Short mmCIF file of C-alpha atoms and ligand atoms in Angstrom, two decimals:
data_model
loop_
_atom_site.label_atom_id
_atom_site.label_comp_id
_atom_site.label_asym_id
_atom_site.label_seq_id
_atom_site.Cartn_x
_atom_site.Cartn_y
_atom_site.Cartn_z
CA UNK A 82 116.00 65.00 92.66
CA UNK A 83 113.07 66.16 94.79
CA UNK A 84 111.50 69.49 93.96
CA UNK A 85 111.93 72.38 96.34
CA UNK A 86 108.90 73.54 98.26
CA UNK A 87 107.29 76.98 97.88
CA UNK A 88 105.48 78.17 101.00
CA UNK A 89 102.47 80.46 101.14
CA UNK A 90 101.93 83.19 103.69
CA UNK A 91 98.33 84.32 103.63
CA UNK A 92 97.81 87.89 104.78
CA UNK A 93 94.07 88.21 104.08
CA UNK A 94 93.51 88.92 107.78
CA UNK A 95 96.16 91.65 107.92
CA UNK A 96 96.97 93.27 104.55
CA UNK A 97 93.60 92.10 103.19
CA UNK A 98 91.84 93.88 106.01
CA UNK A 99 93.63 97.05 104.95
CA UNK A 100 91.34 97.17 101.87
CA UNK A 101 89.36 100.39 102.01
CA UNK A 102 86.10 99.85 103.84
CA UNK A 103 86.74 96.37 105.20
CA UNK A 104 86.39 95.66 108.87
CA UNK A 105 86.14 92.09 110.16
CA UNK A 106 85.00 91.04 113.59
CA UNK A 107 87.12 88.77 115.77
CA UNK A 108 84.75 85.86 115.04
CA UNK A 109 84.84 86.48 111.30
CA UNK A 110 88.64 86.46 111.36
CA UNK A 111 88.57 83.15 113.18
CA UNK A 112 86.22 81.72 110.56
CA UNK A 113 88.61 82.73 107.79
CA UNK A 114 91.62 81.40 109.74
CA UNK A 115 89.90 78.00 110.12
CA UNK A 116 89.29 77.93 106.36
CA UNK A 117 92.96 78.83 105.71
CA UNK A 118 93.87 75.89 107.94
CA UNK A 119 91.76 73.64 105.67
CA UNK A 120 93.41 75.21 102.63
CA UNK A 121 96.73 74.24 104.25
CA UNK A 122 98.55 77.52 103.82
CA UNK A 123 101.97 77.45 105.48
CA UNK A 124 101.68 80.72 107.40
CA UNK A 125 98.66 82.75 108.47
CA UNK A 126 99.44 86.38 109.16
CA UNK A 127 96.62 86.72 111.65
CA UNK A 128 96.86 90.46 112.16
CA UNK A 129 98.82 93.33 113.63
CA UNK A 130 98.50 92.72 117.36
CA UNK A 131 99.63 96.16 118.54
CA UNK A 132 97.27 98.03 116.24
CA UNK A 133 94.12 97.65 118.38
CA UNK A 134 92.72 95.57 121.23
CA UNK A 135 90.40 93.89 118.70
CA UNK A 136 93.30 92.88 116.48
CA UNK A 137 95.23 91.63 119.49
CA UNK A 138 92.32 89.42 120.47
CA UNK A 139 91.87 88.11 116.93
CA UNK A 140 95.56 87.18 116.65
CA UNK A 141 95.56 85.68 120.12
CA UNK A 142 92.42 83.58 119.53
CA UNK A 143 93.75 82.30 116.22
CA UNK A 144 97.09 81.46 117.87
CA UNK A 145 95.20 79.43 120.48
CA UNK A 146 92.83 77.59 118.18
CA UNK A 147 94.38 77.07 114.76
CA UNK A 148 96.78 74.18 114.36
CA UNK A 149 99.00 73.38 111.38
CA UNK A 150 100.07 76.69 109.86
CA UNK A 151 102.60 79.02 111.48
CA UNK A 152 100.73 81.95 113.07
CA UNK A 153 102.37 85.34 112.50
CA UNK A 154 101.71 88.80 113.87
CA UNK A 155 102.98 91.90 112.13
CA UNK A 156 104.99 94.44 114.16
CA UNK A 157 106.41 97.82 113.29
CA UNK A 158 110.02 98.32 114.36
CA UNK A 159 108.87 99.57 117.77
CA UNK A 160 109.63 97.74 121.00
CA UNK A 161 105.98 97.81 122.08
CA UNK A 162 104.83 96.34 118.75
CA UNK A 163 107.29 93.47 119.01
CA UNK A 164 106.29 92.81 122.63
CA UNK A 165 102.57 92.87 121.80
CA UNK A 166 103.10 90.60 118.81
CA UNK A 167 104.81 88.04 121.01
CA UNK A 168 102.20 88.37 123.75
CA UNK A 169 99.49 87.59 121.18
CA UNK A 170 101.16 84.65 119.40
CA UNK A 171 103.19 82.92 122.08
CA UNK A 172 100.44 80.33 122.61
CA UNK A 173 100.60 79.25 118.96
CA UNK A 174 101.89 75.82 117.97
CA UNK A 175 104.40 77.59 115.68
CA UNK A 176 104.59 81.36 116.27
CA UNK A 177 106.29 83.96 114.08
CA UNK A 178 107.00 87.65 114.62
CA UNK A 179 107.03 89.67 111.40
CA UNK A 180 108.94 92.95 111.78
CA UNK A 181 108.83 95.55 109.03
CA UNK A 182 110.63 98.83 108.47
CA UNK A 183 110.89 101.13 105.47
CA UNK A 184 114.14 100.99 103.53
CA UNK A 185 113.65 103.25 100.50
CA UNK A 186 115.10 106.75 100.47
CA UNK A 187 111.63 108.20 99.87
CA UNK A 188 110.22 106.52 102.99
CA UNK A 189 113.33 106.98 105.13
CA UNK A 190 113.50 110.71 104.40
CA UNK A 191 109.85 111.68 104.18
CA UNK A 192 108.08 109.22 106.41
CA UNK A 193 110.55 108.05 109.04
CA UNK A 194 112.59 111.29 108.97
CA UNK A 195 115.70 109.43 110.07
CA UNK A 196 119.06 108.81 108.44
CA UNK A 197 120.10 105.48 106.96
CA UNK A 198 122.29 104.50 109.92
CA UNK A 199 119.48 105.10 112.39
CA UNK A 200 117.10 103.00 110.29
CA UNK A 201 119.66 100.20 110.01
CA UNK A 202 120.22 100.18 113.79
CA UNK A 203 116.49 100.10 114.40
CA UNK A 204 115.99 97.15 112.04
CA UNK A 205 118.76 95.18 113.74
CA UNK A 206 117.69 95.96 117.29
CA UNK A 207 114.04 95.08 116.63
CA UNK A 208 114.92 91.80 114.93
CA UNK A 209 117.15 91.01 117.92
CA UNK A 210 114.31 91.86 120.27
CA UNK A 211 111.92 89.60 118.33
CA UNK A 212 114.53 86.84 118.27
CA UNK A 213 114.79 87.08 122.05
CA UNK A 214 111.18 85.87 122.14
CA UNK A 215 110.77 83.67 119.10
CA UNK A 216 113.05 81.56 116.90
CA UNK A 217 110.95 82.27 113.79
CA UNK A 218 111.40 85.93 112.77
CA UNK A 219 110.49 87.48 109.43
CA UNK A 220 111.86 90.86 108.39
CA UNK A 221 110.40 93.01 105.60
CA UNK A 222 112.17 96.03 104.19
CA UNK A 223 109.15 98.11 103.20
CA UNK A 224 109.26 99.64 99.72
CA UNK A 225 112.21 97.36 98.93
CA UNK A 226 111.72 97.70 95.17
CA UNK A 227 112.37 101.47 95.33
CA UNK A 228 115.32 101.07 97.68
CA UNK A 229 118.95 101.67 96.70
CA UNK A 230 120.04 98.04 96.10
CA UNK A 231 123.36 98.45 97.95
CA UNK A 232 121.56 99.71 101.06
CA UNK A 233 119.00 96.91 100.75
CA UNK A 234 121.76 94.27 100.62
CA UNK A 235 123.40 95.77 103.72
CA UNK A 236 120.13 95.87 105.60
CA UNK A 237 119.26 92.27 104.72
CA UNK A 238 122.73 91.07 105.69
CA UNK A 239 122.44 92.87 109.03
CA UNK A 240 118.98 91.47 109.89
CA UNK A 241 120.03 87.95 108.93
CA UNK A 242 122.97 88.29 111.33
CA UNK A 243 120.52 89.57 113.96
CA UNK A 244 118.46 86.38 113.62
CA UNK A 245 115.85 86.85 110.86
CA UNK A 246 114.89 83.48 109.38
CA UNK A 247 112.75 84.85 106.51
CA UNK A 248 113.59 87.96 104.51
CA UNK A 249 110.61 89.33 102.65
CA UNK A 250 111.17 91.65 99.69
CA UNK A 251 108.14 93.93 99.69
CA UNK A 252 106.95 95.60 96.50
CA UNK A 253 104.85 97.83 98.72
CA UNK A 254 103.60 100.18 96.03
CA UNK A 255 103.37 97.70 93.15
CA UNK A 256 106.22 99.31 91.25
CA UNK A 257 108.13 96.25 90.07
CA UNK A 258 108.08 94.68 86.61
CA UNK A 259 108.54 90.88 86.42
CA UNK A 260 111.95 90.84 84.74
CA UNK A 261 113.49 93.48 87.00
CA UNK A 262 111.91 91.97 90.10
CA UNK A 263 113.42 88.58 89.23
CA UNK A 264 116.82 90.29 88.78
CA UNK A 265 116.49 91.86 92.22
CA UNK A 266 115.69 88.50 93.84
CA UNK A 267 118.66 86.87 92.10
CA UNK A 268 121.01 89.68 93.05
CA UNK A 269 119.97 89.45 96.73
CA UNK A 270 120.81 85.75 96.71
CA UNK A 271 124.18 86.45 95.09
CA UNK A 272 125.21 89.49 97.09
CA UNK A 273 123.79 89.08 100.60
CA UNK A 274 125.93 86.85 102.80
CA UNK A 275 123.69 84.39 104.63
CA UNK A 276 120.77 84.73 102.18
CA UNK A 277 121.16 81.06 101.28
CA UNK A 278 120.54 80.10 104.92
CA UNK A 279 117.16 81.86 105.26
CA UNK A 280 113.86 81.75 103.39
CA UNK A 281 113.61 84.29 100.60
CA UNK A 282 110.07 85.66 100.45
CA UNK A 283 108.21 88.17 98.27
CA UNK A 284 105.20 90.37 98.94
CA UNK A 285 103.72 92.06 95.87
CA UNK A 286 101.03 94.71 95.52
CA UNK A 287 98.93 95.08 92.43
CA UNK A 288 99.07 98.78 91.53
CA UNK A 289 100.14 97.98 87.96
CA UNK A 290 98.19 94.72 87.82
CA UNK A 291 101.45 92.75 88.05
CA UNK A 292 101.39 91.31 91.56
CA UNK A 293 100.86 87.70 90.45
CA UNK A 294 103.33 87.96 87.55
CA UNK A 295 105.95 89.49 89.83
CA UNK A 296 105.45 86.76 92.43
CA UNK A 297 105.81 84.04 89.81
CA UNK A 298 108.92 85.68 88.34
CA UNK A 299 110.38 85.78 91.86
CA UNK A 300 109.69 82.08 92.36
CA UNK A 301 111.49 81.31 89.11
CA UNK A 302 114.38 83.40 90.44
CA UNK A 303 114.53 81.40 93.69
CA UNK A 304 111.99 82.89 96.14
CA UNK A 305 110.58 80.14 98.33
CA UNK A 306 107.82 81.98 100.20
CA UNK A 307 105.11 84.09 98.56
CA UNK A 308 102.68 86.33 100.34
CA UNK A 309 99.23 87.30 99.18
CA UNK A 310 95.53 87.39 99.89
CA UNK A 311 92.53 85.35 98.89
CA UNK A 312 90.73 87.12 96.00
CA UNK A 313 93.69 89.53 95.81
CA UNK A 314 92.14 91.91 98.31
CA UNK A 315 94.32 94.41 100.15
CA UNK A 316 95.60 97.95 100.36
CA UNK A 317 94.72 100.08 97.25
CA UNK A 318 94.65 97.76 94.19
CA UNK A 319 95.25 94.82 96.49
CA UNK A 320 97.85 92.12 97.07
CA UNK A 321 98.81 89.20 94.86
CA UNK A 322 95.90 86.76 94.50
CA UNK A 323 97.00 83.62 96.28
CA UNK A 324 94.63 81.40 94.31
CA UNK A 325 96.13 82.58 91.02
CA UNK A 326 99.72 81.96 92.11
CA UNK A 327 98.78 78.56 93.53
CA UNK A 328 97.01 77.42 90.37
CA UNK A 329 99.82 78.72 88.14
CA UNK A 330 102.31 76.61 90.11
CA UNK A 331 99.96 73.63 90.11
CA UNK A 332 99.00 73.83 86.43
CA UNK A 333 102.50 74.63 85.16
CA UNK A 334 104.44 72.32 87.43
CA UNK A 335 106.33 71.26 84.33
CA UNK A 336 107.79 74.76 84.17
CA UNK A 337 108.21 75.81 87.80
CA UNK A 338 109.19 72.39 89.17
CA UNK A 339 108.36 73.25 92.76
CA UNK A 340 106.07 71.53 95.24
CA UNK A 341 103.32 73.18 97.25
CA UNK A 342 101.42 71.92 100.27
CA UNK A 343 98.07 73.53 99.40
CA UNK A 344 94.77 71.65 99.16
CA UNK A 345 93.67 73.32 95.93
CA UNK A 346 90.10 72.01 96.29
CA UNK A 347 89.69 74.48 99.15
CA UNK A 348 90.37 77.52 96.95
CA UNK A 349 86.82 78.17 95.79
CA UNK A 350 85.31 77.72 99.27
CA UNK A 351 87.99 80.11 100.61
CA UNK A 352 87.19 82.67 97.94
CA UNK A 353 83.44 82.55 98.62
CA UNK A 354 83.97 82.84 102.37
CA UNK A 355 86.29 85.85 102.08
CA UNK A 356 83.93 87.53 99.63
CA UNK A 357 80.95 87.02 101.92
CA UNK A 358 82.68 88.17 105.06
CA UNK A 359 84.37 91.22 103.54
CA UNK A 360 81.43 92.18 101.35
CA UNK A 361 83.86 92.48 98.41
CA UNK A 362 82.35 90.85 95.36
CA UNK A 363 84.57 88.69 93.14
CA UNK A 364 84.44 89.93 89.55
CA UNK A 365 82.75 87.36 87.27
CA UNK A 366 85.78 87.02 84.98
CA UNK A 367 88.28 86.71 87.83
CA UNK A 368 90.83 83.96 87.13
CA UNK A 369 90.39 80.68 89.03
CA UNK A 370 87.45 81.67 91.27
CA UNK A 371 85.26 84.02 89.20
CA UNK A 372 81.73 82.92 88.32
CA UNK A 373 82.64 82.73 84.63
CA UNK A 374 86.07 81.11 85.10
CA UNK A 375 84.77 77.74 83.90
CA UNK A 376 81.82 78.82 81.76
CA UNK A 377 81.99 78.45 78.01
CA UNK A 378 79.74 80.71 75.97
CA UNK A 379 80.68 80.44 72.32
CA UNK A 380 79.43 77.53 70.22
CA UNK A 381 82.89 76.47 69.11
CA UNK A 382 84.17 76.36 72.69
CA UNK A 383 81.08 74.49 73.92
CA UNK A 384 81.49 71.96 71.16
CA UNK A 385 85.13 71.42 72.11
CA UNK A 386 84.45 71.13 75.83
CA UNK A 387 81.64 68.63 75.26
CA UNK A 388 84.05 66.45 73.28
CA UNK A 389 86.98 66.87 75.63
CA UNK A 390 87.24 69.44 78.41
CA UNK A 391 90.96 69.93 77.94
CA UNK A 392 90.28 71.61 74.58
CA UNK A 393 89.42 74.88 76.34
CA UNK A 394 90.24 74.29 80.02
CA UNK A 395 93.78 74.34 81.42
CA UNK A 396 92.55 73.18 84.82
CA UNK A 397 89.41 71.43 85.93
CA UNK A 398 86.86 73.22 88.09
CA UNK A 399 86.93 70.34 90.60
CA UNK A 400 90.64 70.95 91.13
CA UNK A 401 89.87 74.34 92.67
CA UNK A 402 86.75 73.13 94.46
CA UNK A 403 84.08 74.64 92.21
CA UNK A 404 81.08 72.47 93.04
CA UNK A 405 79.59 70.47 90.17
CA UNK A 406 75.97 71.13 89.38
CA UNK A 407 74.79 67.53 89.26
CA UNK A 408 72.68 67.87 92.42
CA UNK A 409 69.67 70.16 92.20
CA UNK A 410 68.46 71.36 95.55
CA UNK A 411 64.73 71.85 96.02
CA UNK A 412 61.92 70.98 98.36
CA UNK A 413 62.50 67.24 98.03
CA UNK A 414 66.16 67.49 98.97
CA UNK A 415 67.35 66.02 102.22
CA UNK A 416 69.69 67.12 104.94
CA UNK A 417 72.68 65.19 103.50
CA UNK A 418 72.36 66.89 100.09
CA UNK A 419 72.12 70.29 101.74
CA UNK A 420 75.11 69.61 103.98
CA UNK A 421 77.27 68.42 101.05
CA UNK A 422 76.42 71.51 99.05
CA UNK A 423 77.12 73.85 101.95
CA UNK A 424 80.46 72.19 102.59
CA UNK A 425 81.38 72.63 98.94
CA UNK A 426 80.59 76.31 99.34
CA UNK A 427 82.97 76.61 102.29
CA UNK A 428 80.69 76.25 105.30
CA UNK A 429 81.52 73.85 108.08
CA UNK A 430 78.54 73.34 110.33
CA UNK A 431 77.85 71.41 113.48
CA UNK A 432 74.88 68.97 113.58
CA UNK A 433 72.85 71.52 115.47
CA UNK A 434 73.59 74.25 112.95
CA UNK A 435 72.64 71.96 110.07
CA UNK A 436 69.34 71.23 111.78
CA UNK A 437 68.59 74.95 112.09
CA UNK A 438 69.64 75.76 108.54
CA UNK A 439 67.61 72.84 107.20
CA UNK A 440 64.48 74.40 108.66
CA UNK A 441 65.12 77.72 106.87
CA UNK A 442 66.10 75.87 103.71
CA UNK A 443 62.75 74.04 103.66
CA UNK A 444 60.88 77.35 104.00
CA UNK A 445 62.85 78.80 101.08
CA UNK A 446 62.53 75.62 99.00
CA UNK A 447 58.77 75.79 99.40
CA UNK A 448 58.83 79.20 97.68
CA UNK A 449 61.40 78.41 95.00
CA UNK A 450 61.49 75.61 92.47
CA UNK A 451 65.26 75.37 92.68
CA UNK A 452 67.49 76.64 95.47
CA UNK A 453 70.73 77.90 93.91
CA UNK A 454 74.17 78.34 95.44
CA UNK A 455 73.54 82.07 95.65
CA UNK A 456 70.27 81.44 97.52
CA UNK A 457 72.16 79.23 99.96
CA UNK A 458 74.82 81.85 100.50
CA UNK A 459 72.19 84.47 101.23
CA UNK A 460 70.39 82.11 103.56
CA UNK A 461 73.60 81.26 105.40
CA UNK A 462 74.55 84.90 105.58
CA UNK A 463 71.31 85.72 107.32
CA UNK A 464 71.67 82.78 109.72
CA UNK A 465 75.24 83.76 110.57
CA UNK A 466 74.40 87.41 110.91
CA UNK A 467 71.71 86.63 113.40
CA UNK A 468 73.82 84.22 115.44
CA UNK A 469 77.30 85.76 115.40
CA UNK A 470 77.19 89.47 114.69
CA UNK A 471 77.45 91.92 117.54
CA UNK A 472 73.81 92.81 118.16
CA UNK A 473 72.71 95.84 120.12
CA UNK A 474 69.55 96.48 118.09
CA UNK A 475 67.44 94.22 115.91
CA UNK A 476 64.94 95.28 113.30
CA UNK A 477 61.40 94.48 114.32
CA UNK A 478 59.43 96.41 111.71
CA UNK A 479 60.05 98.87 108.93
CA UNK A 480 57.49 100.85 107.01
CA UNK A 481 58.16 103.40 104.27
CA UNK A 482 56.39 105.38 101.64
CA UNK A 483 57.79 107.23 98.67
CA UNK A 484 56.91 108.22 95.15
CA UNK A 485 57.63 110.95 92.64
CA UNK A 486 55.16 113.30 94.41
CA UNK A 487 55.76 112.17 98.00
CA UNK A 488 58.38 113.09 100.55
CA UNK A 489 60.09 109.74 101.29
CA UNK A 490 59.22 108.81 104.86
CA UNK A 491 60.17 105.79 106.98
CA UNK A 492 59.17 104.45 110.36
CA UNK A 493 61.28 101.82 112.10
CA UNK A 494 60.63 99.75 115.19
CA UNK A 495 63.77 98.34 116.76
CA UNK A 496 64.31 96.01 119.68
CA UNK A 497 67.06 97.61 121.73
CA UNK A 498 69.12 96.75 124.79
CA UNK A 499 67.28 94.59 127.33
CA UNK A 500 64.37 94.06 125.03
CA UNK A 501 63.19 97.68 124.90
CA UNK A 502 61.04 98.52 121.87
CA UNK A 503 61.81 101.88 120.31
CA UNK A 504 59.98 103.42 117.37
CA UNK A 505 60.93 106.53 115.43
CA UNK A 506 60.42 108.05 112.00
CA UNK A 507 62.22 110.31 109.56
CA UNK A 508 62.01 111.77 106.12
CA UNK A 509 64.90 111.53 103.67
CA UNK A 510 65.93 112.23 100.11
CA UNK A 511 64.85 108.69 99.20
CA UNK A 512 63.37 105.68 101.02
CA UNK A 513 66.80 104.23 101.90
CA UNK A 514 67.96 107.56 103.28
CA UNK A 515 64.73 107.90 105.29
CA UNK A 516 65.15 104.40 106.76
CA UNK A 517 68.80 105.08 107.74
CA UNK A 518 67.90 108.39 109.34
CA UNK A 519 65.04 106.80 111.30
CA UNK A 520 67.51 104.16 112.61
CA UNK A 521 69.96 106.95 113.52
CA UNK A 522 67.24 108.63 115.55
CA UNK A 523 66.51 105.46 117.51
CA UNK A 524 70.19 104.66 118.17
CA UNK A 525 71.21 108.28 118.71
CA UNK A 526 74.00 108.41 116.18
CA UNK A 527 74.74 110.09 112.89
CA UNK A 528 76.66 108.36 110.11
CA UNK A 529 77.67 109.09 106.56
CA UNK A 530 76.69 106.38 104.09
CA UNK A 531 79.82 105.92 101.98
CA UNK A 532 78.79 102.93 99.90
CA UNK A 533 75.55 101.26 98.93
CA UNK A 534 75.64 98.10 96.88
CA UNK A 535 72.96 95.71 95.75
CA UNK A 536 75.41 92.89 95.67
CA UNK A 537 73.66 89.68 94.68
CA UNK A 538 70.24 88.90 93.45
CA UNK A 539 69.29 85.23 93.28
CA UNK A 540 67.46 84.02 90.23
CA UNK A 541 63.71 83.98 89.64
CA UNK A 542 60.72 86.22 90.22
CA UNK A 543 60.90 85.49 93.93
CA UNK A 544 64.52 86.65 94.02
CA UNK A 545 66.35 87.70 97.16
CA UNK A 546 68.52 90.81 97.10
CA UNK A 547 71.59 91.38 99.24
CA UNK A 548 72.58 94.89 100.18
CA UNK A 549 76.05 95.82 101.42
CA UNK A 550 76.52 99.22 103.03
CA UNK A 551 79.52 101.02 104.40
CA UNK A 552 79.15 103.82 106.88
CA UNK A 553 81.68 106.38 108.09
CA UNK A 554 81.68 107.45 111.71
CA UNK A 555 84.46 109.56 113.28
CA UNK A 556 86.94 108.50 110.60
CA UNK A 557 86.15 104.79 111.02
CA UNK A 558 84.38 102.65 108.43
CA UNK A 559 81.96 99.83 109.17
CA UNK A 560 80.23 97.53 106.74
CA UNK A 561 76.97 95.66 107.06
CA UNK A 562 74.92 93.25 104.97
CA UNK A 563 71.26 92.42 104.79
CA UNK A 564 69.08 90.30 102.53
CA UNK A 565 65.40 90.37 101.73
CA UNK A 566 63.02 90.14 98.81
CA UNK A 567 62.44 93.87 99.37
CA UNK A 568 65.54 96.00 98.74
CA UNK A 569 64.50 98.70 101.22
CA UNK A 570 64.05 96.12 103.97
CA UNK A 571 67.40 94.59 102.99
CA UNK A 572 68.89 98.10 103.23
CA UNK A 573 67.46 98.60 106.72
CA UNK A 574 69.01 95.29 107.81
CA UNK A 575 72.36 96.17 106.22
CA UNK A 576 72.45 99.61 107.80
CA UNK A 577 71.55 98.26 111.21
CA UNK A 578 74.22 95.57 110.94
CA UNK A 579 76.85 98.27 110.22
CA UNK A 580 75.54 100.35 113.14
CA UNK A 581 75.74 97.31 115.45
CA UNK A 582 79.37 96.80 114.43
CA UNK A 583 80.08 100.43 115.16
CA UNK A 584 78.51 100.13 118.62
CA UNK A 585 80.57 96.97 119.27
CA UNK A 586 83.75 98.82 118.24
CA UNK A 587 82.86 101.68 120.59
CA UNK A 588 82.49 99.16 123.37
CA UNK A 589 85.70 97.38 122.42
CA UNK A 590 87.68 100.63 122.44
CA UNK A 591 87.04 100.77 126.17
CA UNK A 592 88.60 97.32 126.71
CA UNK A 593 92.33 96.78 127.35
CA UNK A 594 94.28 94.25 125.26
CA UNK A 595 93.94 90.93 127.01
CA UNK A 596 96.78 88.37 127.14
CA UNK A 597 96.12 84.70 127.72
CA UNK A 598 98.68 84.01 130.39
CA UNK A 599 98.97 85.78 133.71
CA UNK A 600 102.73 86.50 133.53
O1 KIV B 774 103.29 96.10 101.55
C1 KIV B 774 104.09 96.03 102.50
O2 KIV B 774 105.21 96.56 102.46
C2 KIV B 774 103.66 95.32 103.67
C3 KIV B 774 104.73 95.00 104.67
C4 KIV B 774 104.25 95.22 106.06
C5 KIV B 774 105.23 93.61 104.45
O3 KIV B 774 102.53 94.94 103.79
ZN1 ZN B 775 101.52 94.87 101.83
#
């Protein structure tokens, strides 16, 4: 008998973006969506169309351009949300509206301030509204794992009758434990009339570090869609790590006996891309995609692996797309070698882009004996930043002085709108602070620096440092990255990149949500 299929809904672009301090541009979201298409996820939750004009555009663009996966937009149980979701996704090859509404007593009483009947009616009427637009409708009872089970069953029965085709049990606050979560999934299948006719889905958060375990327990209990994010990013402690669930199902097929449609060799490239774009580093010992996931340090382990890799590896690095290290890149390397390596790291480049990158690669290779994957990522980051980031100001020059007896002082020269050159200077409580304040003076803004991270330093004496910064402005957070051999210069670039994003958001806030069809 053929195995049943488990589908994956990736919500990196929606729940993942809810990670504190992450903000992705429309173009960055498209880049991730294209990678998810290569990974062959079944559903991409492209965003929450009604939440902002920027999110609407991101969802709409992805719906227009990405083919293969279902494209979903999230919607609160509000008529306008459902309408906006449909407006954004109706051009997709396979669109889905995902309606959610709280079901737990805590949320119903304290957040919604409604009674159970009112909430039930709202769930039904919004699923009906979504169904009027789209045959594929997902419904999520939010905080399902803290909901009175009898009420949850009634709600799920009612939304199935109203037309929901996927019911998604959300462990919104990461409260579930694998055994009791599996019981809940089984009981829903037993007690909810019609549950056998729709897809049973789960959506787990990681507050107790159990999101992946809970998802796997749910699959064993019959769930046939799992939701999660690449690298496990997301609200608070994050969502279930998709790559971990995928590799558990792939590696222990003997146990789960389900099929998946994922191209597992695209996992590592997906992880690197999401890490680069979000600025959220992947911990070295992270399962499946961490830098140390396939490194063996102890003598006994190395001995075993040299004799037979299966002695200490349950999966092979190639299976998840970790590039082998057989090809050393340096100044004698050619375009084909560079392109192959970049593709393995998750970049897909046009001929013209490869030509441009090859030029910068040669300059770097002249300075370094060996160009590592980290060097390439930094190089690509800089190329991308220059070509795709919203740019109002570019850094022309930066000069600073500091020392234990000096007042840190910085002067910056920026190229502003229409090529104007603006120079200003400031003191600060350190050279980075002075540089940021000097940039503020030129741009005419004032921001709070909420995070400063020297994220990656490539190897060697001529190493390149990458700085990630997050700034707060009027309750909004923007992140920026910059790389240079000098950390203060890298900081100036990172700060300016965050400021440029902020200026782009200001501009965007003026724009109305744009649909793609005139009706
Ligand atoms: O965690 C949650 O409850 C959600 C829902 C919107 C599915 O993200
Ligand atoms: Zn969530």
